[in-house]
Short mmCIF file of C-alpha atoms and ligand atoms in Angstrom, two decimals:
data_model
loop_
_atom_site.label_atom_id
_atom_site.label_comp_id
_atom_site.label_asym_id
_atom_site.label_seq_id
_atom_site.Cartn_x
_atom_site.Cartn_y
_atom_site.Cartn_z
CA UNK I 219 -208.61 -80.16 17.70
CA UNK I 220 -212.03 -79.82 19.12
CA UNK I 221 -212.36 -83.51 19.44
CA UNK I 222 -209.31 -84.07 21.56
CA UNK I 223 -209.50 -81.04 23.86
CA UNK I 224 -213.30 -81.50 24.17
CA UNK I 225 -214.08 -77.88 23.36
CA UNK I 226 -215.96 -76.07 20.59
CA UNK I 227 -214.69 -73.23 18.57
CA UNK I 228 -211.02 -74.27 19.13
CA UNK I 229 -209.89 -71.61 16.65
CA UNK I 230 -211.00 -68.97 19.20
CA UNK I 231 -209.00 -70.64 22.00
CA UNK I 232 -205.90 -70.53 19.73
CA UNK I 233 -206.24 -66.81 19.35
CA UNK I 234 -207.51 -65.56 16.01
CA UNK I 235 -206.48 -62.02 16.91
CA UNK I 236 -202.91 -62.94 17.50
CA UNK I 237 -202.92 -65.21 14.41
CA UNK I 238 -203.74 -62.40 13.13
CA UNK I 239 -207.14 -63.30 11.61
CA UNK I 240 -209.31 -60.62 13.18
CA UNK I 241 -212.03 -59.63 10.69
CA UNK I 242 -210.56 -61.92 8.03
CA UNK I 243 -212.22 -65.06 6.60
CA UNK I 244 -211.34 -68.15 8.81
CA UNK I 245 -211.89 -71.68 7.71
CA UNK I 246 -211.43 -74.45 10.34
CA UNK I 247 -210.28 -77.85 9.07
CA UNK I 248 -210.09 -80.92 11.45
CA UNK I 249 -209.56 -84.41 9.97
CA UNK I 250 -207.95 -86.17 12.88
CA UNK I 251 -204.25 -87.12 12.51
CA UNK I 252 -204.29 -85.73 8.96
CA UNK I 253 -205.54 -82.32 10.12
CA UNK I 254 -202.10 -80.76 9.39
CA UNK I 255 -201.84 -82.14 5.89
CA UNK I 256 -205.61 -81.37 5.17
CA UNK I 257 -204.71 -77.76 6.24
CA UNK I 258 -201.70 -77.73 4.04
CA UNK I 259 -203.67 -79.06 1.00
CA UNK I 260 -206.60 -76.60 1.71
CA UNK I 261 -204.06 -73.81 1.89
CA UNK I 262 -202.64 -74.70 -1.46
CA UNK I 263 -206.13 -74.99 -3.02
CA UNK I 264 -207.16 -71.61 -1.65
CA UNK I 265 -204.24 -69.86 -3.19
CA UNK I 266 -203.86 -71.96 -6.38
CA UNK I 267 -207.53 -71.48 -7.27
CA UNK I 268 -206.82 -67.72 -7.36
CA UNK I 269 -209.41 -67.08 -4.55
CA UNK I 270 -206.78 -65.60 -2.18
CA UNK I 271 -203.38 -64.17 -2.76
CA UNK I 272 -201.84 -64.78 0.66
CA UNK I 273 -202.98 -66.99 3.47
CA UNK I 274 -201.78 -68.08 6.81
CA UNK I 275 -202.31 -71.80 7.70
CA UNK I 276 -202.03 -72.73 11.42
CA UNK I 277 -202.13 -76.13 13.01
CA UNK I 278 -201.96 -76.58 16.82
CA UNK I 279 -202.71 -78.90 19.73
CA UNK I 280 -202.74 -78.73 23.48
CA UNK I 281 -202.99 -82.34 24.43
CA UNK I 282 -202.41 -81.49 28.05
CA UNK I 283 -205.92 -80.21 28.21
CA UNK I 284 -207.71 -83.23 26.88
CA UNK I 285 -207.53 -87.04 26.09
CA UNK I 286 -206.54 -87.95 22.65
CA UNK I 287 -207.15 -91.60 23.18
CA UNK I 288 -210.61 -90.99 24.43
CA UNK I 289 -211.38 -88.63 21.57
CA UNK I 290 -210.04 -91.08 18.99
CA UNK I 291 -212.33 -93.87 20.30
CA UNK I 292 -215.41 -91.62 19.74
CA UNK I 293 -214.50 -91.36 16.09
CA UNK I 294 -214.99 -95.14 15.55
CA UNK I 295 -218.13 -97.26 15.06
CA UNK I 296 -220.11 -97.27 18.31
CA UNK I 297 -221.39 -100.81 17.96
CA UNK I 298 -218.57 -102.80 16.60
CA UNK I 299 -215.39 -100.84 17.41
CA UNK I 300 -215.61 -98.63 20.36
CA UNK I 301 -215.98 -101.31 23.13
CA UNK I 302 -212.56 -102.84 22.63
CA UNK I 303 -210.74 -100.00 20.65
CA UNK I 304 -207.89 -98.37 22.69
CA UNK I 305 -207.45 -95.23 20.65
CA UNK I 306 -204.69 -95.21 18.10
CA UNK I 307 -202.13 -97.24 19.90
CA UNK I 308 -204.13 -100.54 20.15
CA UNK I 309 -204.52 -100.84 16.25
CA UNK I 310 -200.98 -99.68 15.81
CA UNK I 311 -199.76 -102.48 18.08
CA UNK I 312 -201.94 -105.02 16.20
CA UNK I 313 -200.38 -103.69 12.95
CA UNK I 314 -196.77 -103.97 14.30
CA UNK I 315 -197.36 -107.48 15.48
CA UNK I 316 -198.90 -108.65 12.16
CA UNK I 317 -196.06 -106.78 10.14
CA UNK I 318 -193.46 -108.63 12.33
CA UNK I 319 -195.15 -111.97 12.07
CA UNK I 320 -195.51 -111.68 8.19
CA UNK I 321 -192.04 -110.33 7.30
CA UNK I 322 -189.83 -111.21 10.30
CA UNK I 323 -189.22 -107.64 11.07
CA UNK I 324 -187.49 -107.49 14.53
CA UNK I 325 -187.96 -105.22 17.59
CA UNK I 326 -184.25 -104.22 17.15
CA UNK I 327 -184.99 -102.91 13.55
CA UNK I 328 -187.98 -100.93 14.96
CA UNK I 329 -185.86 -99.56 17.86
CA UNK I 330 -183.40 -98.27 15.22
CA UNK I 331 -186.03 -96.07 13.87
CA UNK I 332 -186.55 -94.36 17.24
CA UNK I 333 -182.74 -94.10 17.65
CA UNK I 334 -182.47 -92.45 14.23
CA UNK I 335 -185.40 -90.09 14.64
CA UNK I 336 -184.70 -89.00 18.23
CA UNK I 337 -181.01 -88.33 17.49
CA UNK I 338 -182.04 -86.40 14.41
CA UNK I 339 -184.39 -84.49 16.68
CA UNK I 340 -181.33 -83.33 18.72
CA UNK I 341 -180.52 -81.18 15.49
CA UNK I 342 -183.91 -79.57 15.62
CA UNK I 343 -184.47 -76.86 18.09
CA UNK I 344 -188.29 -77.16 17.76
CA UNK I 345 -188.40 -80.92 18.55
CA UNK I 346 -190.04 -82.19 21.80
CA UNK I 347 -187.92 -85.19 22.64
CA UNK I 348 -184.31 -84.59 21.72
CA UNK I 349 -182.20 -87.62 22.56
CA UNK I 350 -178.64 -87.28 21.01
CA UNK I 351 -177.34 -90.35 22.98
CA UNK I 352 -180.27 -92.73 22.70
CA UNK I 353 -179.42 -96.36 22.18
CA UNK I 354 -181.16 -99.42 20.86
CA UNK I 355 -180.94 -101.03 24.39
CA UNK I 356 -182.64 -98.00 25.88
CA UNK I 357 -185.59 -98.32 23.55
CA UNK I 358 -185.87 -102.07 23.88
CA UNK I 359 -185.75 -102.01 27.71
CA UNK I 360 -188.40 -99.40 28.04
CA UNK I 361 -191.91 -100.36 29.33
CA UNK I 362 -194.09 -102.59 27.22
CA UNK I 363 -197.25 -100.42 26.76
CA UNK I 364 -199.03 -102.46 24.08
CA UNK I 365 -197.01 -105.50 22.75
CA UNK I 366 -194.92 -105.22 20.68
CA UNK I 367 -194.95 -101.44 21.26
CA UNK I 368 -192.64 -100.22 23.99
CA UNK I 369 -192.79 -96.72 25.41
CA UNK I 370 -190.04 -95.48 23.15
CA UNK I 371 -191.49 -97.11 20.05
CA UNK I 372 -194.40 -94.69 20.31
CA UNK I 373 -194.79 -90.95 19.68
CA UNK I 374 -195.17 -88.55 22.62
CA UNK I 375 -198.05 -86.24 23.40
CA UNK I 376 -196.90 -82.70 22.62
CA UNK I 377 -198.17 -79.26 22.85
CA UNK I 378 -197.31 -77.04 19.91
CA UNK I 379 -198.23 -75.17 16.86
CA UNK I 380 -197.04 -74.73 13.26
CA UNK I 381 -197.74 -71.99 10.69
CA UNK I 382 -197.04 -71.86 6.99
CA UNK I 383 -197.59 -68.84 4.62
CA UNK I 384 -199.04 -69.68 1.16
CA UNK I 385 -198.76 -67.01 -1.45
CA UNK I 386 -199.40 -66.84 -5.13
CA UNK I 387 -196.53 -66.33 -7.64
CA UNK I 388 -196.72 -62.49 -7.53
CA UNK I 389 -196.99 -62.24 -3.85
CA UNK I 390 -194.23 -64.77 -3.28
CA UNK I 391 -191.78 -62.42 -4.97
CA UNK I 392 -192.48 -59.81 -2.30
CA UNK I 393 -191.83 -62.35 0.60
CA UNK I 394 -188.84 -64.39 -0.48
CA UNK I 395 -186.55 -65.14 -3.50
CA UNK I 396 -186.21 -68.70 -2.16
CA UNK I 397 -189.72 -70.26 -1.75
CA UNK I 398 -190.75 -73.89 -1.73
CA UNK I 399 -193.31 -74.58 -4.43
CA UNK I 400 -196.11 -77.06 -4.10
CA UNK I 401 -195.69 -79.51 -6.94
CA UNK I 402 -198.52 -81.99 -6.20
CA UNK I 403 -201.02 -83.13 -3.59
CA UNK I 404 -203.11 -86.13 -3.04
CA UNK I 405 -205.64 -87.44 -0.51
CA UNK I 406 -206.70 -91.15 -0.35
CA UNK I 407 -209.37 -92.87 1.65
CA UNK I 408 -210.12 -96.54 1.91
CA UNK I 409 -212.17 -98.14 4.60
CA UNK I 410 -215.63 -98.57 6.11
CA UNK I 411 -214.67 -100.41 9.28
CA UNK I 412 -211.24 -99.89 10.80
CA UNK I 413 -210.58 -103.58 10.37
CA UNK I 414 -210.75 -103.39 6.62
CA UNK I 415 -207.12 -102.41 6.66
CA UNK I 416 -204.31 -104.23 8.46
CA UNK I 417 -202.35 -100.96 8.32
CA UNK I 418 -198.89 -102.33 7.80
CA UNK I 419 -199.36 -102.22 4.03
CA UNK I 420 -201.42 -98.93 4.38
CA UNK I 421 -203.22 -98.98 0.99
CA UNK I 422 -204.06 -95.31 1.10
CA UNK I 423 -200.31 -94.52 1.19
CA UNK I 424 -199.69 -96.46 -1.93
CA UNK I 425 -202.69 -95.02 -3.68
CA UNK I 426 -201.74 -91.40 -2.69
CA UNK I 427 -198.15 -91.87 -3.54
CA UNK I 428 -198.90 -93.11 -6.97
CA UNK I 429 -200.95 -90.02 -7.63
CA UNK I 430 -198.45 -87.52 -6.33
CA UNK I 431 -195.48 -89.21 -7.96
CA UNK I 432 -197.16 -89.20 -11.38
CA UNK I 433 -198.21 -85.50 -11.12
CA UNK I 434 -194.71 -84.41 -10.06
CA UNK I 435 -192.88 -86.69 -12.57
CA UNK I 436 -191.29 -88.97 -9.97
CA UNK I 437 -190.44 -92.35 -11.29
CA UNK I 438 -188.18 -93.75 -8.62
CA UNK I 439 -188.83 -92.18 -5.25
CA UNK I 440 -185.39 -93.15 -3.78
CA UNK I 441 -183.64 -91.43 -6.67
CA UNK I 442 -186.07 -88.54 -7.45
CA UNK I 443 -186.88 -87.43 -3.88
CA UNK I 444 -184.06 -85.84 -1.81
CA UNK I 445 -185.76 -86.04 1.57
CA UNK I 446 -189.07 -87.33 3.10
CA UNK I 447 -190.94 -86.18 6.19
CA UNK I 448 -193.34 -89.04 6.90
CA UNK I 449 -195.95 -89.49 9.58
CA UNK I 450 -194.73 -92.34 11.85
CA UNK I 451 -196.84 -92.63 15.00
CA UNK I 452 -194.68 -95.68 15.94
CA UNK I 453 -191.21 -96.86 15.07
CA UNK I 454 -192.80 -99.86 13.32
CA UNK I 455 -194.98 -97.58 11.19
CA UNK I 456 -191.95 -95.93 9.70
CA UNK I 457 -190.56 -99.22 8.51
CA UNK I 458 -193.84 -100.47 7.08
CA UNK I 459 -194.96 -97.14 5.56
CA UNK I 460 -191.72 -96.50 3.77
CA UNK I 461 -192.72 -99.63 1.95
CA UNK I 462 -196.27 -98.42 1.27
CA UNK I 463 -194.72 -95.17 -0.15
CA UNK I 464 -192.68 -97.21 -2.60
CA UNK I 465 -189.27 -96.62 -1.02
CA UNK I 466 -188.81 -100.38 -0.63
CA UNK I 467 -190.43 -103.63 -1.63
CA UNK I 468 -193.01 -105.13 0.94
CA UNK I 469 -191.12 -106.54 3.86
CA UNK I 470 -187.90 -104.62 3.03
CA UNK I 471 -188.51 -101.57 5.21
CA UNK I 472 -186.06 -102.92 7.85
CA UNK I 473 -183.41 -103.53 5.27
CA UNK I 474 -183.97 -99.90 3.90
CA UNK I 475 -183.04 -98.69 7.34
CA UNK I 476 -180.20 -101.15 7.96
CA UNK I 477 -178.54 -100.10 4.71
CA UNK I 478 -178.60 -96.58 5.86
CA UNK I 479 -180.66 -95.23 2.99
CA UNK I 480 -183.11 -93.28 5.40
CA UNK I 481 -180.32 -92.04 7.60
CA UNK I 482 -179.24 -88.34 7.48
CA UNK I 483 -176.33 -89.29 5.19
CA UNK I 484 -178.40 -91.73 3.15
CA UNK I 485 -179.76 -91.61 -0.38
CA UNK I 486 -183.21 -90.63 0.89
CA UNK I 487 -183.10 -89.31 4.42
CA UNK I 488 -186.50 -89.86 6.26
CA UNK I 489 -187.51 -87.44 9.03
CA UNK I 490 -184.35 -85.27 9.63
CA UNK I 491 -186.55 -83.28 11.94
CA UNK I 492 -186.95 -86.20 14.28
CA UNK I 493 -190.40 -87.03 12.89
CA UNK I 494 -193.64 -87.79 14.85
CA UNK I 495 -191.71 -90.13 17.24
CA UNK I 496 -190.04 -86.97 18.61
CA UNK I 497 -192.81 -84.34 18.39
CA UNK I 498 -196.59 -84.89 18.20
CA UNK I 499 -198.99 -82.06 18.70
CA UNK I 500 -201.64 -83.81 16.78
CA UNK I 501 -203.42 -81.02 14.96
CA UNK I 502 -200.00 -79.59 14.00
CA UNK I 503 -198.04 -82.80 13.49
CA UNK I 504 -198.81 -83.26 9.68
CA UNK I 505 -198.41 -79.58 9.01
CA UNK I 506 -194.95 -79.93 10.70
CA UNK I 507 -194.09 -82.49 8.07
CA UNK I 508 -195.04 -80.05 5.30
CA UNK I 509 -193.18 -77.22 7.01
CA UNK I 510 -190.02 -79.33 7.54
CA UNK I 511 -190.20 -80.42 3.82
CA UNK I 512 -190.39 -76.75 2.98
CA UNK I 513 -187.55 -75.86 5.23
CA UNK I 514 -185.39 -78.50 3.53
CA UNK I 515 -186.25 -77.18 0.00
CA UNK I 516 -185.50 -73.66 1.13
CA UNK I 517 -182.22 -74.76 2.65
CA UNK I 518 -183.12 -73.31 6.16
CA UNK I 519 -182.71 -76.57 8.09
CA UNK I 520 -179.43 -75.51 9.81
CA UNK I 521 -178.04 -78.50 11.60
CA UNK I 522 -180.79 -80.79 10.33
CA UNK I 523 -180.36 -79.59 6.68
CA UNK I 524 -179.85 -82.25 4.00
CA UNK I 525 -177.58 -80.80 1.29
CA UNK I 526 -178.88 -79.77 -2.07
CA UNK I 527 -182.59 -80.57 -1.63
CA UNK I 528 -184.52 -80.10 -4.87
CA UNK I 529 -187.62 -82.17 -4.07
CA UNK I 530 -189.17 -83.24 -0.78
CA UNK I 531 -192.18 -85.39 0.29
CA UNK I 532 -194.43 -84.68 3.20
CA UNK I 533 -196.94 -87.20 4.52
CA UNK I 534 -200.04 -86.98 6.80
CA UNK I 535 -201.77 -90.05 8.27
CA UNK I 536 -205.10 -90.11 10.08
CA UNK I 537 -207.64 -92.02 12.11
CA UNK I 538 -209.69 -93.33 9.22
CA UNK I 539 -206.40 -94.75 7.88
CA UNK I 540 -206.22 -92.26 5.14
CA UNK I 541 -203.08 -90.70 3.69
CA UNK I 542 -202.35 -87.24 2.42
CA UNK I 543 -199.14 -86.47 0.54
CA UNK I 544 -197.59 -83.23 -0.83
CA UNK I 545 -194.48 -82.84 -2.95
CA UNK I 546 -192.63 -79.65 -2.60
CA UNK I 547 -189.74 -78.44 -4.88
CA UNK I 548 -187.33 -75.75 -5.60
CA UNK I 549 -188.54 -75.53 -9.16
CA UNK I 550 -192.10 -74.70 -10.16
CA UNK I 551 -194.03 -77.36 -11.88
CA UNK I 552 -194.56 -76.45 -15.50
CA UNK V 276 -205.34 -84.25 33.26
CA UNK V 277 -201.92 -84.58 34.86
CA UNK V 278 -200.30 -81.90 37.03
CA UNK V 279 -196.54 -81.73 37.05
CA UNK V 280 -194.57 -81.35 40.25
CA UNK V 281 -194.25 -77.86 41.49
CA UNK V 282 -197.23 -76.58 39.58
CA UNK V 283 -199.75 -74.90 41.87
CA UNK V 284 -203.09 -76.57 42.54
CA UNK V 285 -205.52 -75.57 39.79
CA UNK V 286 -209.20 -74.70 40.34
CA UNK V 287 -211.24 -77.61 39.06
CA UNK V 288 -214.94 -78.15 38.43
CA UNK V 289 -216.02 -81.70 37.92
CA UNK V 290 -219.45 -82.77 36.71
CA UNK V 291 -220.97 -85.79 35.01
CA UNK V 292 -223.48 -85.47 32.20
CA UNK V 293 -225.46 -87.82 30.05
CA UNK V 294 -225.18 -87.48 26.29
CA UNK V 295 -227.77 -89.74 24.81
CA UNK V 296 -227.46 -90.46 21.09
CA UNK V 297 -229.79 -92.31 18.76
CA UNK V 298 -227.79 -94.39 16.35
CA UNK V 299 -229.36 -96.48 13.56
CA UNK V 300 -227.48 -99.72 13.22
CA UNK V 301 -229.53 -100.90 10.13
CA UNK V 302 -231.65 -104.02 9.42
CA UNK V 303 -228.69 -106.47 9.14
CA UNK V 304 -227.22 -105.54 12.50
CA UNK V 305 -230.75 -105.80 14.02
CA UNK V 306 -230.94 -109.41 12.81
CA UNK V 307 -227.43 -110.06 14.00
CA UNK V 308 -228.30 -108.95 17.51
CA UNK V 309 -231.62 -110.74 17.56
CA UNK V 310 -229.92 -114.05 16.60
CA UNK V 311 -227.20 -113.48 19.09
CA UNK V 312 -229.65 -112.79 21.86
CA UNK V 313 -232.24 -115.55 21.12
CA UNK V 314 -230.16 -118.27 19.56
CA UNK V 315 -226.45 -117.64 20.39
CA UNK V 316 -225.81 -117.50 16.74
CA UNK V 317 -223.38 -115.27 14.78
CA UNK V 318 -224.58 -113.89 11.42
CA UNK V 319 -222.52 -112.16 8.73
CA UNK V 320 -223.56 -110.83 5.31
CA UNK V 321 -222.63 -112.31 1.92
CA UNK V 322 -222.35 -110.19 -1.24
CA UNK V 323 -224.63 -111.58 -3.80
CA UNK V 324 -222.27 -110.48 -6.53
CA UNK V 325 -218.69 -111.34 -5.38
CA UNK V 326 -219.60 -113.76 -2.56
CA UNK V 327 -217.39 -111.78 -0.07
CA UNK V 328 -218.59 -112.70 3.51
CA UNK V 329 -218.55 -109.73 5.89
CA UNK V 330 -218.28 -110.06 9.59
CA UNK V 331 -219.38 -107.73 11.14
CA UNK V 332 -222.33 -107.79 8.77
CA UNK V 333 -222.57 -104.74 6.51
CA UNK V 334 -225.32 -103.46 4.19
CA UNK V 335 -223.07 -102.67 1.17
CA UNK V 336 -220.20 -104.58 -0.34
CA UNK V 337 -217.10 -102.40 -0.06
CA UNK V 338 -215.69 -103.96 -3.24
CA UNK V 339 -218.65 -103.98 -5.70
CA UNK V 340 -221.07 -101.36 -3.94
CA UNK V 341 -223.78 -103.86 -4.08
CA UNK V 342 -226.41 -103.79 -1.42
CA UNK V 343 -227.05 -106.75 0.82
CA UNK V 344 -230.46 -107.57 2.32
CA UNK V 345 -231.60 -109.90 5.14
CA UNK V 346 -231.68 -112.84 2.66
CA UNK V 347 -227.91 -112.33 2.17
CA UNK V 348 -227.22 -113.00 5.82
CA UNK V 349 -225.36 -116.27 6.51
CA UNK V 350 -224.62 -118.05 9.78
CA UNK V 351 -220.99 -118.24 10.81
CA UNK V 352 -219.35 -120.53 13.26
CA UNK V 353 -218.28 -118.98 16.63
CA UNK V 354 -214.60 -120.10 15.84
CA UNK V 355 -211.93 -118.21 14.11
CA UNK V 356 -208.26 -117.38 13.86
CA UNK V 357 -206.23 -114.64 15.59
CA UNK V 358 -204.76 -112.52 12.79
CA UNK V 359 -203.25 -109.95 15.18
CA UNK V 360 -203.14 -109.24 18.92
CA UNK V 361 -201.80 -106.96 21.57
CA UNK V 362 -202.13 -106.53 25.31
CA UNK V 363 -203.32 -102.98 25.99
CA UNK V 364 -201.35 -101.86 29.02
CA UNK V 365 -201.98 -98.09 29.40
CA UNK V 366 -204.59 -95.99 31.12
CA UNK V 367 -207.26 -93.93 29.37
CA UNK V 368 -210.80 -92.72 29.87
CA UNK V 369 -213.37 -94.90 28.12
CA UNK V 370 -215.92 -92.68 26.38
CA UNK V 371 -218.43 -95.56 26.60
CA UNK V 372 -218.53 -95.15 30.38
CA UNK V 373 -216.81 -91.91 31.33
CA UNK V 374 -214.53 -93.87 33.75
CA UNK V 375 -211.21 -95.52 33.21
CA UNK V 376 -211.08 -98.54 30.90
CA UNK V 377 -209.85 -101.46 32.96
CA UNK V 378 -206.39 -102.57 31.81
CA UNK V 379 -204.40 -104.60 30.98
CA UNK V 380 -206.59 -106.41 28.39
CA UNK V 381 -206.16 -108.63 25.42
CA UNK V 382 -207.18 -106.99 22.15
CA UNK V 383 -207.35 -108.88 18.97
CA UNK V 384 -207.97 -108.66 15.30
CA UNK V 385 -209.70 -111.93 14.26
CA UNK V 386 -211.30 -113.61 11.42
CA UNK V 387 -214.31 -116.03 11.89
CA UNK V 388 -214.20 -119.15 9.89
CA UNK V 389 -215.93 -118.55 6.60
CA UNK V 390 -215.58 -114.73 6.80
CA UNK V 391 -213.50 -112.72 4.48
CA UNK V 392 -213.24 -109.59 6.69
CA UNK V 393 -211.66 -109.05 10.04
CA UNK V 394 -213.15 -107.95 13.32
CA UNK V 395 -211.73 -106.47 16.50
CA UNK V 396 -212.61 -107.76 19.93
CA UNK V 397 -211.37 -108.76 23.46
CA UNK V 398 -209.39 -111.82 23.95
CA UNK V 399 -209.14 -113.22 27.48
CA UNK V 400 -205.29 -113.33 27.68
CA UNK V 401 -203.18 -110.63 29.26
CA UNK V 402 -199.85 -112.45 28.92
CA UNK V 403 -198.62 -111.57 25.33
CA UNK V 404 -196.14 -114.43 25.39
CA UNK V 405 -199.08 -116.78 25.30
CA UNK V 406 -200.55 -115.26 22.16
CA UNK V 407 -199.49 -115.99 18.65
CA UNK V 408 -200.70 -114.93 15.21
CA UNK V 409 -202.60 -117.82 13.69
CA UNK V 410 -203.95 -119.22 16.99
CA UNK V 411 -207.52 -120.65 17.10
CA UNK V 412 -210.15 -118.69 19.10
CA UNK V 413 -213.78 -119.22 20.03
CA UNK V 414 -216.48 -116.81 21.08
CA UNK V 415 -217.66 -117.03 24.63
CA UNK V 416 -221.39 -116.14 25.02
CA UNK V 417 -223.03 -114.77 28.12
CA UNK V 418 -225.86 -116.94 29.44
CA UNK V 419 -228.11 -113.96 30.06
CA UNK V 420 -227.94 -112.13 26.71
CA UNK V 421 -229.27 -108.54 26.05
CA UNK V 422 -228.75 -108.06 22.41
CA UNK V 423 -225.44 -106.10 22.34
CA UNK V 424 -221.78 -106.82 21.85
CA UNK V 425 -221.38 -107.51 25.58
CA UNK V 426 -223.20 -110.73 24.88
CA UNK V 427 -219.93 -111.92 23.55
CA UNK V 428 -217.57 -110.56 26.33
CA UNK V 429 -214.51 -111.93 24.70
CA UNK V 430 -212.99 -114.66 22.51
CA UNK V 431 -210.89 -117.35 24.21
CA UNK V 432 -207.89 -119.06 22.79
CA UNK V 433 -208.60 -122.84 22.11
CA UNK V 434 -206.57 -125.87 21.21
CA UNK V 435 -207.82 -127.95 18.35
CA UNK V 436 -206.99 -131.41 17.16
CA UNK V 437 -205.26 -131.04 13.68
ZN1 LIG B 235 -219.10 -107.74 -3.52
#
């Protein structure tokens, strides 16, 4: 993203010719953490509207070349917020502490998210941090980087890219007999100042999920979804935001995990890919959620495949505390 | 930018540049900074329709989309409550200065007494075991004030008689 690498025309740096976009219309979309899900939704609109038959959507990031924390600070209010803001992790740490204080969620419960996701990542050849033998103790004894967030409660900085082909119904037949169909999409915004939202109850996730569930005919997400790829920049976020998405009542995200519902073998596995806690090339991160949801629907997940996936949810979360959601399915929405 | 072990030394060009911006903070924030500088006072804005008190002051109510004017500004006490806190303990470049932001530092989400919205600011405690959600805090003012947020360098944790 231009903002993080500190360069202009980042699409040129990523190699339009190799994309291959040479002499073809190119649109750049950058919305912070949600970049990947904005790309996914724009890709869907471009094809579903009938403007294009076939398009390639690419998300990428080379965090080694820039400073994400510095870039993120510049996105916030220069007078009231920038002086004390410490990028994304500061507010995510505030959120984790408030969530813990309100509902009694423990660091052990948060550590279990990292253990789940990074051991899932060991089944994903594309994941950055693959830790098949990770333990709760290992997470809980890692360095405190912003209380209550320890090093392993937090996503890494990754380099990477992700690409998805969108095609209309006719073109799809030429590409595959086993596509993933987009059933519904939603974007929700909320705040003026970052402090309008305490983040653990992420109102935009609740707003967006109500919209996508309604459009896709989902009444009970635990029952009607088969897998979810959610955007969890920290272990605590996964617990809190599974609540915001309606998987559990407020304060019950820890219980949801403790009961094994979000584990690989559970009723609604969350992040079989290893999630953001394992891989975080920011401009690609939310597109990876969509790609992984599509991989699950298409049955191409190999060691990370959940059996018989009909319907999958993908989530993007971004700096202005907005949420974007997509529901993909084996069956077309009629 | 970090270089990993074994990587050859890269050719680097370093430079510093000024990037001046003009940013309009609006009438309400102007009054806030004038009162802060001259009188050590903190002002928020109160929605004439729903009564929600905003600190920092803002010009439009986020709930009713009603505009607030200078006459809707209300004085708030310098005391409030810690709603959330952390101790930032990682290095990064501060875009405000171009240099590293000094760390560790206490970072808080707080609510002034009488305000309905939250604000983020520094708190002068770097030992997280000494901070607790719900603690009372008070603004510390600089003696020589310039009319910017640096005039309140931080909030300090206070003990109050119940
Ligand atoms: Zn109002």
